[in-house]
Short mmCIF file of C-alpha atoms in Angstrom, two decimals:
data_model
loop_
_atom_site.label_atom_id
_atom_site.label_comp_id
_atom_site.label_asym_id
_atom_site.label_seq_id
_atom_site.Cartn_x
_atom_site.Cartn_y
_atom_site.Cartn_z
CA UNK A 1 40.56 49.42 -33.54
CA UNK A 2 37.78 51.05 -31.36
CA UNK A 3 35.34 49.16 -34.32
CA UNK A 4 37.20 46.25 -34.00
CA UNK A 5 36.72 45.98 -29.54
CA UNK A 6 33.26 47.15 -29.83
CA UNK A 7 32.47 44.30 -32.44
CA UNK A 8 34.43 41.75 -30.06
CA UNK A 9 32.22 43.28 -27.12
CA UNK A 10 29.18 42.82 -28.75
CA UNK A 11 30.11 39.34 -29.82
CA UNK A 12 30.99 38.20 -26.24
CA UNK A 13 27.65 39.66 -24.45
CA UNK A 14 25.42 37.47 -27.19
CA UNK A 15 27.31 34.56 -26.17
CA UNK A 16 27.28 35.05 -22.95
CA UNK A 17 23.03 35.89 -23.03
CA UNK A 18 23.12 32.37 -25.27
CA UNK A 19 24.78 30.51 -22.30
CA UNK A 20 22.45 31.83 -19.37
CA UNK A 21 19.36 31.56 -22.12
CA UNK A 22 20.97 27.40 -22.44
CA UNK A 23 21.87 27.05 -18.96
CA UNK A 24 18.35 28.35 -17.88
CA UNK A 25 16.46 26.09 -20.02
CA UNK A 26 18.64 22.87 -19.01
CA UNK A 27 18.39 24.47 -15.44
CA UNK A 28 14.43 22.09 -15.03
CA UNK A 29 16.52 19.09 -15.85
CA UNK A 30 19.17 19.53 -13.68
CA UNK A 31 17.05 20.57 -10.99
CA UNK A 32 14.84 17.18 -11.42
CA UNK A 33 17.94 14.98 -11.03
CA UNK A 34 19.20 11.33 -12.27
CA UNK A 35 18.93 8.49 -11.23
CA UNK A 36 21.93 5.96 -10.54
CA UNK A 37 22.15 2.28 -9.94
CA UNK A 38 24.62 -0.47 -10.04
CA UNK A 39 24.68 -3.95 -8.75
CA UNK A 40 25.29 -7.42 -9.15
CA UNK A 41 23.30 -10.89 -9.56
CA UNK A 42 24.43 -14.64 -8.77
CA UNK A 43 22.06 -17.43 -10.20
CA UNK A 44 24.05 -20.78 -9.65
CA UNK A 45 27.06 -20.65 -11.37
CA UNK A 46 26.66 -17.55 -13.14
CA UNK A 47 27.39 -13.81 -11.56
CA UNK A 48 26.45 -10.56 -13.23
CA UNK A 49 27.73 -7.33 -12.71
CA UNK A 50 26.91 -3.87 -13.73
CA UNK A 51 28.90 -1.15 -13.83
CA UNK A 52 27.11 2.23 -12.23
CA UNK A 53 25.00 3.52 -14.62
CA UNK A 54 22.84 6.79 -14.81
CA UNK A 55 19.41 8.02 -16.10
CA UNK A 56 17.82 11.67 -16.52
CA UNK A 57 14.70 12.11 -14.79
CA UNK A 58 13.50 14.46 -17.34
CA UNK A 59 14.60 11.34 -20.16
CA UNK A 60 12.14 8.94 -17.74
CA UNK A 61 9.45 11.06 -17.32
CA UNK A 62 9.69 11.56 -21.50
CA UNK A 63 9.79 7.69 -22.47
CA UNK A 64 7.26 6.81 -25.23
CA UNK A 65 4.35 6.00 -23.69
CA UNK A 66 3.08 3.46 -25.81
CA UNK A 67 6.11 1.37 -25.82
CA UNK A 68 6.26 1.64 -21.84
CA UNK A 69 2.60 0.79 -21.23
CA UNK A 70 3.38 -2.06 -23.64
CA UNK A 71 6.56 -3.75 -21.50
CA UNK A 72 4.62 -3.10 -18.04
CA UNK A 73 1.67 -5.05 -19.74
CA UNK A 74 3.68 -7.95 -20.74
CA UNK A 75 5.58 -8.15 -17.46
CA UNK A 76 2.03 -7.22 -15.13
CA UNK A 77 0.57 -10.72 -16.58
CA UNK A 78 1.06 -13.17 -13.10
CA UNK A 79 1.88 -16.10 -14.64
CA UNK A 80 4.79 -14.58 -17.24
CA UNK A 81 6.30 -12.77 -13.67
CA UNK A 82 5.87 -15.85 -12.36
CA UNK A 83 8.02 -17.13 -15.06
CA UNK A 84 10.88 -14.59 -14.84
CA UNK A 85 11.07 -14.80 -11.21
CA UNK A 86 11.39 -18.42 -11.21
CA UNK A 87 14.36 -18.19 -13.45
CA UNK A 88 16.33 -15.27 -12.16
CA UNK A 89 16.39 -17.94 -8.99
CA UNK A 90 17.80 -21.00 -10.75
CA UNK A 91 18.14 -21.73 -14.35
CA UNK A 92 15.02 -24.50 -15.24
CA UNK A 93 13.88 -26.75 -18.37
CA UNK A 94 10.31 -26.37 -19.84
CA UNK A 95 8.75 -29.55 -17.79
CA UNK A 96 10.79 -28.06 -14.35
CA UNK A 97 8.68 -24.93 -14.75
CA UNK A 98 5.80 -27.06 -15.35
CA UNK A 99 5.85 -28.22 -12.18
CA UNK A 100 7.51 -25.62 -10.30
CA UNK A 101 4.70 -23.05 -11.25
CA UNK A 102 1.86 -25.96 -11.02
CA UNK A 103 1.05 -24.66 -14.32
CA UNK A 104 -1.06 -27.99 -15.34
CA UNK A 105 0.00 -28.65 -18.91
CA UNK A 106 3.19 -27.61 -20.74
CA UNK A 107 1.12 -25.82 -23.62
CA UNK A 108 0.03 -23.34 -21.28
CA UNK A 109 3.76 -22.94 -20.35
CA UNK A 110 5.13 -22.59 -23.48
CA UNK A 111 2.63 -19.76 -25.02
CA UNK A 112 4.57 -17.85 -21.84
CA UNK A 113 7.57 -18.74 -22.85
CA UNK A 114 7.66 -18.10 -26.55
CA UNK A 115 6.56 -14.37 -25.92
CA UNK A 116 9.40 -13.66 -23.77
CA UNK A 117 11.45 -15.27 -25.66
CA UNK A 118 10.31 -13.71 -28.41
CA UNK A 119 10.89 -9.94 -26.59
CA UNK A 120 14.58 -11.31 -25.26
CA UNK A 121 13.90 -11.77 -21.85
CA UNK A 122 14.28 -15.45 -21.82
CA UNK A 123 16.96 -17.57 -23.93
CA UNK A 124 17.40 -21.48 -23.69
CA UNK A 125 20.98 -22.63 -23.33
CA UNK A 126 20.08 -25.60 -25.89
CA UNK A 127 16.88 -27.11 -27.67
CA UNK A 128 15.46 -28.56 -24.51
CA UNK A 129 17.88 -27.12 -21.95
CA UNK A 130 17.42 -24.74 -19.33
CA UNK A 131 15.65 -21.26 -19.71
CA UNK A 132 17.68 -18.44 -18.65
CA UNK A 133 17.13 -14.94 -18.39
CA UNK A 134 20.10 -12.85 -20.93
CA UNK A 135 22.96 -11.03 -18.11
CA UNK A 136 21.87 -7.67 -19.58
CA UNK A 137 17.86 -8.10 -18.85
CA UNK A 138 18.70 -9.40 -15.21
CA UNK A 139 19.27 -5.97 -13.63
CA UNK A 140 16.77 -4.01 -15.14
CA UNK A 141 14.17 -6.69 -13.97
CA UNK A 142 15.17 -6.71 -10.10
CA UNK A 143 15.10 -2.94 -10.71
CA UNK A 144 11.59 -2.77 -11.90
CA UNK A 145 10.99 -5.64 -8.53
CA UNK A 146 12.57 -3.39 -6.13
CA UNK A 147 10.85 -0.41 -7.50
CA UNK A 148 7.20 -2.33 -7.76
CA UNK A 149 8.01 -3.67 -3.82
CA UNK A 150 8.35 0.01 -3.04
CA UNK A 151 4.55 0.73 -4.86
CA UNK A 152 3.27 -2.43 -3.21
CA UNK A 153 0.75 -0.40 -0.71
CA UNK A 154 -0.87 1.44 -3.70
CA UNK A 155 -2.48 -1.84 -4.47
CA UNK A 156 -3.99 -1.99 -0.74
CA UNK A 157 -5.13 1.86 -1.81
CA UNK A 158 -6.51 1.25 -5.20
CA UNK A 159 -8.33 -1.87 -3.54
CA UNK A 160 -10.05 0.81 -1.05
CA UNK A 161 -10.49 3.11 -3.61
CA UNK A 162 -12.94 0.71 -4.98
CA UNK A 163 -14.69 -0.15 -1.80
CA UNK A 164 -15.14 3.56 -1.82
CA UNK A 165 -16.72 3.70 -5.08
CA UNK A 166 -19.40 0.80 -4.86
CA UNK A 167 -19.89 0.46 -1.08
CA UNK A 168 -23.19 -1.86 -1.53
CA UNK A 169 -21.43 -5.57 -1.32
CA UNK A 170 -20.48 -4.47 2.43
CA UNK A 171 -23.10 -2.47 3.52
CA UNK A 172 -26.50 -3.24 1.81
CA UNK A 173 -29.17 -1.71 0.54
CA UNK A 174 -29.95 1.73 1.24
CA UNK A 175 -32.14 4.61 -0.59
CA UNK A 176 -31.15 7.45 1.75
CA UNK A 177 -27.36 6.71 2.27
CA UNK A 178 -25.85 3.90 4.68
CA UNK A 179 -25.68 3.89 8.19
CA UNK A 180 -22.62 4.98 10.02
CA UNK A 181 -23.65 2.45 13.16
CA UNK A 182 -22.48 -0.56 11.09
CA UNK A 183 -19.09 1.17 10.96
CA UNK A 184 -18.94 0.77 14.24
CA UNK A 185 -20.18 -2.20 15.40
CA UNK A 186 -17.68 -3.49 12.91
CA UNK A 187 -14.74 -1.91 14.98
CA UNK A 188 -16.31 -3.23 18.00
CA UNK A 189 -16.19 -6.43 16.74
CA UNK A 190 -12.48 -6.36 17.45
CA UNK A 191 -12.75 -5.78 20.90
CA UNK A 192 -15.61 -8.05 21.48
CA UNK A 193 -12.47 -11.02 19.83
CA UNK A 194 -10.32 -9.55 22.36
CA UNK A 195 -12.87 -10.33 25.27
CA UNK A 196 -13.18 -13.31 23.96
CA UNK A 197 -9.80 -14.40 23.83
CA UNK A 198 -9.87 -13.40 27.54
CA UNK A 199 -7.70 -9.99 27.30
CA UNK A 200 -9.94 -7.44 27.08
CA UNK A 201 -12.45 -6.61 30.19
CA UNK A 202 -13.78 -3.25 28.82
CA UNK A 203 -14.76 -1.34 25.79
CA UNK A 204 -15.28 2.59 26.35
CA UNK A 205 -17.46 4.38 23.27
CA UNK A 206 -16.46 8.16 22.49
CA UNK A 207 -19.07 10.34 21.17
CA UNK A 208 -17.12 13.21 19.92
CA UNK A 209 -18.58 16.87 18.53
CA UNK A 210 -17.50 16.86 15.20
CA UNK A 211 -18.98 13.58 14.38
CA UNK A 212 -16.39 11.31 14.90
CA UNK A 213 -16.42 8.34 17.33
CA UNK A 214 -13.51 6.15 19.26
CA UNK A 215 -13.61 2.63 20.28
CA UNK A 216 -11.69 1.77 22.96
CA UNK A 217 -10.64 -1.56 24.70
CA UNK A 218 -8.03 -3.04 27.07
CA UNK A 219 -6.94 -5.58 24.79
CA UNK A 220 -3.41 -6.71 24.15
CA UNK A 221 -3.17 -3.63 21.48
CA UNK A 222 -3.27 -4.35 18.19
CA UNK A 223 0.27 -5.68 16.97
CA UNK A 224 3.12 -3.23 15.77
CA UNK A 225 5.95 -5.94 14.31
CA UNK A 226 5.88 -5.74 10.33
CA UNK A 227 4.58 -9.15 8.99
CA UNK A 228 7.41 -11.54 6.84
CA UNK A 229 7.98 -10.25 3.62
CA UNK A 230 6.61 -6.84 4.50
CA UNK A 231 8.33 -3.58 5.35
CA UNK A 232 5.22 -1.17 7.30
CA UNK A 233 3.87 -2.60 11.13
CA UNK A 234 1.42 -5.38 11.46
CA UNK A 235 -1.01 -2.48 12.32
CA UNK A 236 -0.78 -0.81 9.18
CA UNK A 237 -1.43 -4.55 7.23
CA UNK A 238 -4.46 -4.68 9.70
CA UNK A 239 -6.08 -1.42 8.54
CA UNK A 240 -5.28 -1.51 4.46
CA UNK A 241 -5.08 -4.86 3.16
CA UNK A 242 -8.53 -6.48 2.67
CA UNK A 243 -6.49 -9.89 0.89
CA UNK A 244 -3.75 -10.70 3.70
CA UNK A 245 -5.54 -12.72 6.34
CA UNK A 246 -5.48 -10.23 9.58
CA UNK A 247 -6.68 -10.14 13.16
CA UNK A 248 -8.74 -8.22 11.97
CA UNK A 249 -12.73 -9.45 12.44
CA UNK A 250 -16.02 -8.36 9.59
CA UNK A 251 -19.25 -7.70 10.64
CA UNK A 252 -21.85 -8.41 8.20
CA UNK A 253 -24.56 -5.83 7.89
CA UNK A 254 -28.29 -7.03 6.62
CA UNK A 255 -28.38 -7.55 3.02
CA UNK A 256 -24.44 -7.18 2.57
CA UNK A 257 -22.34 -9.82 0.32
CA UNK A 258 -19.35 -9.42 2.40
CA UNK A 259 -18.11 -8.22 5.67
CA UNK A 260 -17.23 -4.74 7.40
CA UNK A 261 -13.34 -5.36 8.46
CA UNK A 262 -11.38 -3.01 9.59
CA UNK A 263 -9.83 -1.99 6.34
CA UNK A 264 -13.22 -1.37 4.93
CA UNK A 265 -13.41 0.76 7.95
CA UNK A 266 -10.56 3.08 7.03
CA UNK A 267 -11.70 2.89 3.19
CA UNK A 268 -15.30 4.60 4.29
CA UNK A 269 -13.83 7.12 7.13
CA UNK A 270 -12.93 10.46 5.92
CA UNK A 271 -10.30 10.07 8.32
CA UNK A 272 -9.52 7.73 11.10
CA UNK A 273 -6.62 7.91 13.95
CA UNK A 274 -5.22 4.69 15.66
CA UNK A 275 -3.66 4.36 19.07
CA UNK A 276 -1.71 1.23 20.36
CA UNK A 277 -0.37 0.21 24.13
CA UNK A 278 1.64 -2.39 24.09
CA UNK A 279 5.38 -3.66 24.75
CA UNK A 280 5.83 -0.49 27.27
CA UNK A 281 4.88 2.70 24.66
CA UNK A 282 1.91 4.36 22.71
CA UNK A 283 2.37 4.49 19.29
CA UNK A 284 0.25 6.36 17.02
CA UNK A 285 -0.91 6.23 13.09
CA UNK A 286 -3.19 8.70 11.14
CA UNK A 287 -4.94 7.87 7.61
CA UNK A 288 -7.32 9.46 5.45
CA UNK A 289 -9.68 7.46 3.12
CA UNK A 290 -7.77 4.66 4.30
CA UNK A 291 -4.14 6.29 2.90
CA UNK A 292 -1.84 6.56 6.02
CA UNK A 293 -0.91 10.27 6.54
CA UNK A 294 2.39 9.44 9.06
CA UNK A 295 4.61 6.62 9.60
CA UNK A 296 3.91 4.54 13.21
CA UNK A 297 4.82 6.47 15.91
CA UNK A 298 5.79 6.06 19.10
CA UNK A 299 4.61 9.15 21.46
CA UNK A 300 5.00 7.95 25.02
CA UNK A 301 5.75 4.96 27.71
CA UNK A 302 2.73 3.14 29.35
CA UNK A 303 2.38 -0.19 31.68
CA UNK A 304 -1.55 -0.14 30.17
CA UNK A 305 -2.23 -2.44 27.14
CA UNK A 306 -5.08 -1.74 24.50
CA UNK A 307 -6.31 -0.34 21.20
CA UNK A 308 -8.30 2.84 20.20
CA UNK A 309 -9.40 3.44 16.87
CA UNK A 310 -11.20 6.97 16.48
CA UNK A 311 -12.59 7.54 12.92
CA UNK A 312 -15.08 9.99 11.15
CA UNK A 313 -17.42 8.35 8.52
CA UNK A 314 -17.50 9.96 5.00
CA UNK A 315 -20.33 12.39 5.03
CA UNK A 316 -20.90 11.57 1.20
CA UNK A 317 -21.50 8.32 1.99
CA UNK A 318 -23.01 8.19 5.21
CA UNK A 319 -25.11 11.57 6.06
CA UNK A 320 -26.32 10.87 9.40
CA UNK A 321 -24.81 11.18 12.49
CA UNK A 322 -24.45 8.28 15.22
CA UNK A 323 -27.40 8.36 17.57
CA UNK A 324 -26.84 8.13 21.27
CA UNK A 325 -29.99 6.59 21.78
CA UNK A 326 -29.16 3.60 19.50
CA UNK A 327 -25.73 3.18 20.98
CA UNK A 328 -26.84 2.78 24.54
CA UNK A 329 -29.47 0.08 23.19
CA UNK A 330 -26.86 -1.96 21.18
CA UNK A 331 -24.05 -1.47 24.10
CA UNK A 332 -27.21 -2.56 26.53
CA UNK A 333 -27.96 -5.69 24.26
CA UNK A 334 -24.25 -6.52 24.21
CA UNK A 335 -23.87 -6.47 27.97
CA UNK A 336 -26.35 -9.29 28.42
CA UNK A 337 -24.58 -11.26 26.01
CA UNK A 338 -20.86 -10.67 27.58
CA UNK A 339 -21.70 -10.04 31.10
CA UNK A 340 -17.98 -10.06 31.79
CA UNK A 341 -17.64 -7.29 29.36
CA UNK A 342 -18.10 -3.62 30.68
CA UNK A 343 -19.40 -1.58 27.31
CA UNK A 344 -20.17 1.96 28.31
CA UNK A 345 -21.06 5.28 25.88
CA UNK A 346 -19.35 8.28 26.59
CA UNK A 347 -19.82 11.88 25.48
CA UNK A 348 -17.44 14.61 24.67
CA UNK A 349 -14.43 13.32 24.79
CA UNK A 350 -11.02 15.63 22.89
CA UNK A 351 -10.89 13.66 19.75
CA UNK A 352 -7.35 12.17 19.49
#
């Protein structure tokens, strides 16, 4: 009997070592999560609905790669997104799309067509009917939407990232690195448009000891609302998106191909700090290599209105420091240009 319990004992500690050794190696999964989602879809006439469904991280993070890469190919190609967006609004025939999409000529269309149609994303209710996206593709298409508006500002990012990586179209020629003074100018272009617009009276240039420099006006203050369509604050649109027409102005150096705006600015600045008065408060934002590091926010009350934008050039691109000599020339030059327009350099200043 003794035999017998000391068998049963045995028995009983292995399986209880082979549950903690399972529930320790599904412990990673559980600890990554799952994802769930549910929801429902009306196009015209016809409503979808899903039941909640789930998904393991770990099983996401594990999908073949090939096959993924090979669906967010087929669905990254504009004019096939173009396609499924159209008809997740409203059900369309081939010559609707036509000239929904302006797509010139229906062979065009229907290469398009045939391939999703091919990989079951589209079906058409009859021969020459309407194209419709099948109820059980629907969801998982607004999902990969909703999760591709939510990566929207990596594009802004990966368009710096570039600007980063062949600087030349903005800033010229230059043997012995580029010079940070264009940077500047380029941000005082801005407040030169505000003087011009007849808000701005003064613009205030911060020298500071590590290198960095502010601009400073008494503008209106660069505007905080998010833009249509667009979830971050009209400021943040201003300092990362080189596409989206801005209020923001480009100063051409010699030699360039295009212009210094301000997000080529905050691409080239190893970090750069903006401040905003306006509407009654001071709000604040803080990016590195043009990537903001904090959300807008709002750190005090004010009756003042303007802008300051202090930023720090990227010593690998631009190894010399601003000169104070050259700055009190160029703010000199200015002043006889905009008389109205008081443009003084400053040293010393806390860097914000």
């Amino acid at each position: 009997m003794n035999m017998l319990q000391q068998s049963i004992g045995e028995f009983m500690q292995r399986q209880e070592e082979t549950s903690k050794f399972t529930a320790q190696q599904q412990l990673p999964d559980a600890e990554q999560g799952r994802v769930f989602y549910s929801g429902q879809f009306q196009s015209g006439p016809t409503h979808y609905r899903w039941e909640p469904q789930e998904r393991g991280v770990s099983q996401l993070l594990h999908l073949d790669s090939d096959k993924a890469a090979k669906i967010l190919g087929a669905l990254g190609h504009k004019q096939r997104l173009d396609i499924l967006r159209t008809v997740l609004q409203e059900p369309l025939t081939g010559p609707e799309l036509v000239e929904r999409l302006n797509m010139g000529t229906t062979g065009q269309l229907y290469h398009h067509m045939k391939a999703l149609a091919g990989a079951d994303l589209l079906v058409q209710e009859e021969r020459g009917g309407k194209y419709v996206v099948p109820g059980h593709r629907a969801l998982p298409l607004l999902l990969l939407l909703a999760a591709t508006a939510d990566l929207f500002d990596t594009s802004d990012f990966l368009d710096m990232s570039e600007v980063r990586n062949n600087a030349r179209p903005y800033l010229g020629a230059a043997d012995d690195g580029y010079d940070p003074h264009l940077l500047l100018w380029a941000v005082v272009e801005n407040s030169i448009l505000e003087h011009l617009h007849g808000t701005s009276t003064e613009v205030q240039l911060f020298l500071h000891r590590d290198g960095s420099v502010t601009v400073a006006d008494n503008g209106r203050g660069i505007p905080v609302q998010a833009l249509p369509g667009v979830d971050h604050p009209r400021v943040q649109t201003v300092l990362t998106d080189m596409n989206r027409l801005s209020a923001s102005a480009s100063f051409f150096a010699p030699g360039s191909e295009k212009g210094i705006s301000m997000p080529i600015v905050n691409a080239l600045s190893l970090k750069l700090s903006v401040e905003i008065r306006r509407d009654g408060r001071v709000f604040q934002q803080s990016y590195k290599h043009g990537i903001p590091q904090s959300e807008l926010q709002t750190v005090g009350f004010t009756n003042e209105t303007g802008t300051r934008v202090t930023f720090l050039p990227d010593l690998d691109i631009f190894p010399k420091p601003f000169d104070r000599k050259e700055l009190e020339k160029q703010a000199a030059e200015m002043s006889v240009l905009y008389p109205k327009l008081r443009l003084q350099v400053l040293l010393d200043e806390p860097t914000a």
